[in-house]
Tab-separated table of C-alpha atoms in Angstrom:
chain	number	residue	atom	x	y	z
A	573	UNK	CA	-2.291	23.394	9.648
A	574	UNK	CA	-0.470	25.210	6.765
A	575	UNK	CA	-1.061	21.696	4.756
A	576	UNK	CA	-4.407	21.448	5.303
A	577	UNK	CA	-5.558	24.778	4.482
A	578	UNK	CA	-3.697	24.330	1.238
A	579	UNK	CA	-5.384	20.926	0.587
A	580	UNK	CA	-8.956	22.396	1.183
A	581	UNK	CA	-8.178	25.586	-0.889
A	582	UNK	CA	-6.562	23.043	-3.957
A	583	UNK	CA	-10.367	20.792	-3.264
A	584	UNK	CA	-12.804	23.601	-2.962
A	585	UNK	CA	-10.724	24.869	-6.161
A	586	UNK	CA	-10.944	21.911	-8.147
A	587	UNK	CA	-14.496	21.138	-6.920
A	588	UNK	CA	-15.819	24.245	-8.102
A	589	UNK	CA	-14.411	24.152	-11.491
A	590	UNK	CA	-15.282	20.585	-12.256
A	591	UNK	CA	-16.560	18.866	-9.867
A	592	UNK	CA	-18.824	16.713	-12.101
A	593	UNK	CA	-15.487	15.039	-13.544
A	594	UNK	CA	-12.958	15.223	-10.758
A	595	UNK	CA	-14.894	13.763	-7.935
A	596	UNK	CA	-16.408	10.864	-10.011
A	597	UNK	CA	-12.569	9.792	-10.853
A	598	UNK	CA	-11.574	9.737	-7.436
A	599	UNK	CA	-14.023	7.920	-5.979
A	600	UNK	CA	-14.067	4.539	-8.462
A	601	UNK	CA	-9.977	5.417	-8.005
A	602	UNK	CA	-10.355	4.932	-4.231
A	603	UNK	CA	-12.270	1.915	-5.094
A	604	UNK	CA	-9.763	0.318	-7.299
A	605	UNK	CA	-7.055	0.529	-5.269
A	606	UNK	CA	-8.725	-0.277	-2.344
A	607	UNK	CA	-6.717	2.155	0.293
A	608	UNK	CA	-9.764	1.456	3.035
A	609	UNK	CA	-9.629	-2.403	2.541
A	610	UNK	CA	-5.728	-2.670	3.105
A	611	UNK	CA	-5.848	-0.074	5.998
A	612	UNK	CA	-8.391	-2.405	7.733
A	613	UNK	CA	-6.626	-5.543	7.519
A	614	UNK	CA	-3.403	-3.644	8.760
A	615	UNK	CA	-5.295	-2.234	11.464
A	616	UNK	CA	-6.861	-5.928	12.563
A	617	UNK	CA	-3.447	-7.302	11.903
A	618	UNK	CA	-2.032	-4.661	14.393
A	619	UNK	CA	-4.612	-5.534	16.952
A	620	UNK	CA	-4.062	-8.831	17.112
A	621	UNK	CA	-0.316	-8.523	17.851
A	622	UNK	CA	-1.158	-6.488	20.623
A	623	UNK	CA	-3.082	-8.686	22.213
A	624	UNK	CA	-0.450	-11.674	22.041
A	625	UNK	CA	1.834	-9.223	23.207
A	626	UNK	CA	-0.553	-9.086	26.304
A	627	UNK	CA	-1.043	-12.570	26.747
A	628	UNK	CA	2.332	-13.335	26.231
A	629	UNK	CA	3.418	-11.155	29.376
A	630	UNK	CA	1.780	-13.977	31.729
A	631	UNK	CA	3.162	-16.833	30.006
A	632	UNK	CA	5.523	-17.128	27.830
A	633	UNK	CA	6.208	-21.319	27.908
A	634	UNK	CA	9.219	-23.251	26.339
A	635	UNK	CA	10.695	-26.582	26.084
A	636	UNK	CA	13.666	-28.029	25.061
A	637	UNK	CA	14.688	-31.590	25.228
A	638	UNK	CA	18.397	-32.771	23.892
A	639	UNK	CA	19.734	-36.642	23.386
A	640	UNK	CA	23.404	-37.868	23.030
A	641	UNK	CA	24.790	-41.031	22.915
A	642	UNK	CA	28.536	-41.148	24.121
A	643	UNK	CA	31.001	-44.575	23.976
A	644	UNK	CA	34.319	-44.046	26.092
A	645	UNK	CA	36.774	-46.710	24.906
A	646	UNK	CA	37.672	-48.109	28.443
A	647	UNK	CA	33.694	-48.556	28.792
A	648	UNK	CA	31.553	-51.380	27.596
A	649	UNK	CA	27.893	-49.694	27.435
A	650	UNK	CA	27.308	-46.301	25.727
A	651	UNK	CA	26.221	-43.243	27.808
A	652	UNK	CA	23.091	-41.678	27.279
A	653	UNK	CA	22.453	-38.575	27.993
A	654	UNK	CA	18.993	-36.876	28.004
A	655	UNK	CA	18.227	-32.974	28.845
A	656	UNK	CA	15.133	-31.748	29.452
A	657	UNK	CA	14.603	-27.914	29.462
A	658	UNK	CA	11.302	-25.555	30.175
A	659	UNK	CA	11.774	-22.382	30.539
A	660	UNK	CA	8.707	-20.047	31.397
A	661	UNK	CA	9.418	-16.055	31.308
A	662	UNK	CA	6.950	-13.680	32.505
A	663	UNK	CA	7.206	-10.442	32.183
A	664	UNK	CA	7.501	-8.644	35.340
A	665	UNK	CA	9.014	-4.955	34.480
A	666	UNK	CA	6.523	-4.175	31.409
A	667	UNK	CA	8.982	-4.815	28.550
A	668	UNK	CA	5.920	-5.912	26.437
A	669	UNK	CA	4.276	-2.469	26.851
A	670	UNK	CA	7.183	-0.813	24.871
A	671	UNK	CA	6.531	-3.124	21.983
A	672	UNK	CA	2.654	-2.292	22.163
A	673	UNK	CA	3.534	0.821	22.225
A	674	UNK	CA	5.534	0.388	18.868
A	675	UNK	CA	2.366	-1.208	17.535
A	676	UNK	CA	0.269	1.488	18.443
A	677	UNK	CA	2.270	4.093	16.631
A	678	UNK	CA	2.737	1.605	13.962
A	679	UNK	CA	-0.860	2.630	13.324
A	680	UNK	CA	-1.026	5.850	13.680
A	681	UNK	CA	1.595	5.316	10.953
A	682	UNK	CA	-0.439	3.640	8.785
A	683	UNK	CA	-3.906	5.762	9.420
A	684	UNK	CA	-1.269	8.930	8.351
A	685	UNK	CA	0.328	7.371	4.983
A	686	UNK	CA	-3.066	6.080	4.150
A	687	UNK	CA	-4.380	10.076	4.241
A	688	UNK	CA	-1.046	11.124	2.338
A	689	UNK	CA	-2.211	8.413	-0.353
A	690	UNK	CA	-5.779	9.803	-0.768
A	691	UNK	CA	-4.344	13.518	-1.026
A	692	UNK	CA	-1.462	12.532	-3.489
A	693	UNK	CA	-4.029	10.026	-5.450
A	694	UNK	CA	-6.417	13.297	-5.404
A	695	UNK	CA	-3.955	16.125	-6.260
A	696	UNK	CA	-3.303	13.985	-9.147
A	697	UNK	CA	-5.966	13.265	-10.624
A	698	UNK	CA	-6.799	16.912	-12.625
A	699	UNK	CA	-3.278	16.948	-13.596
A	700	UNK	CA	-3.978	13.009	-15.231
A	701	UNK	CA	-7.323	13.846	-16.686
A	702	UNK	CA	-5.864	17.188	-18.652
A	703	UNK	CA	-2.917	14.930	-20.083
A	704	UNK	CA	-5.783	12.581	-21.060
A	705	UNK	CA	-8.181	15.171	-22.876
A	706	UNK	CA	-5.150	16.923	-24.289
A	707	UNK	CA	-3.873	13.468	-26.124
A	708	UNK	CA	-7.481	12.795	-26.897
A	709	UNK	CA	-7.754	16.504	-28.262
A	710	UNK	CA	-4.286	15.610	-30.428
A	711	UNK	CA	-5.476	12.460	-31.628
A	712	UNK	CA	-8.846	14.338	-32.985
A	713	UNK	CA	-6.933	16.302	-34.773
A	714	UNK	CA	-4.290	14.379	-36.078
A	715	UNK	CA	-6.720	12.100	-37.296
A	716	UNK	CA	-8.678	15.243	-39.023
A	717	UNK	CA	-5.346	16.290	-40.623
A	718	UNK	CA	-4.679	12.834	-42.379
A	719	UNK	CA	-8.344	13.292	-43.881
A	720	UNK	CA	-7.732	16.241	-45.059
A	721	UNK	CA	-4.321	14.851	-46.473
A	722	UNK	CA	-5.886	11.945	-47.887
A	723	UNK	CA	-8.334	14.014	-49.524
A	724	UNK	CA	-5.479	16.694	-51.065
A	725	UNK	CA	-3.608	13.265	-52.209
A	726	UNK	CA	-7.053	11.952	-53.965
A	727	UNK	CA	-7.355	15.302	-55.381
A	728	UNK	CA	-3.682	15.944	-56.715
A	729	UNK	CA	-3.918	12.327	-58.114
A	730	UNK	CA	-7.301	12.544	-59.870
A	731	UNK	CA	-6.028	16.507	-61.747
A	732	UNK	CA	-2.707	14.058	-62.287
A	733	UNK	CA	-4.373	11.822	-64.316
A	734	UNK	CA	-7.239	14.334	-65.728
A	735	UNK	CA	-3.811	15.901	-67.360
């Protein structure tokens, strides 16, 4: 509760003061990295393995076959020996519920570090766009100071050579 009242205060903050550059940022963010896309195919991947873990509780089918050849040196003909092995377990006592249980907190999982992305990606964000205005704000006047040098250097050359 704490957490969220501290995320709304830190939005309606941020919103207020500059919304027009914040929210803008976010959004084509959220759209680059594609959070929603991702969580969906983790969510359809999810559902999927619950369902074969459903099916699979009524029939879970497999075979085995194994061949060997054996010579005995009292013996004129080989042996041959062929097993044949099918196995079908169904699941009478649930055990496939606890493992669709696992999935379903598997996405509750995912549904909660795909929120702590967006909040993280979002609390971020002013602190990335001051670093970027205060290097563009350094580079504006760097770039004004080597005028200005460049012009003092023409200057002190040009009373150089006037004598």
């Amino acid at each position: 509760m704490i957490k969220f009242f501290l995320f709304t205060a830190a939005f309606l903050t941020m919103a207020s003061a500059d919304s027009s550059s914040i929210l803008p940022f976010y959004r084509e963010a959220l759209k680059t990295l594609s959070y929603q896309d991702t969580y969906t195919l983790q969510q359809q991947s999810r559902a999927l393995s619950i369902e074969a873990k459903k099916k699979q509780r009524y029939l879970n089918l497999d075979a085995g076959v194994m061949h060997g050849t054996t010579k005995a040196k009292l013996l004129e003909h080989y042996f041959n020996n062929t097993d044949i092995g099918i196995t079908d377990t169904i699941d009478l006592f649930g055990k496939s519920a606890e493992e669709i249980h696992l999935i379903q907190l598997q996405m509750k999982e995912d549904r909660l570090l795909l929120q702590v992305q967006k909040e993280k990606l979002f609390l971020s964000l002013p602190s990335m766009i001051t670093a970027y205005s205060v290097s563009e704000e350094k580079l504006q006047f760097y770039q004004k100071l080597s005028q200005t040098q460049a012009q003092l250097l023409d200057a002190a050359r040009a009373a150089g050579q006037a004598g």
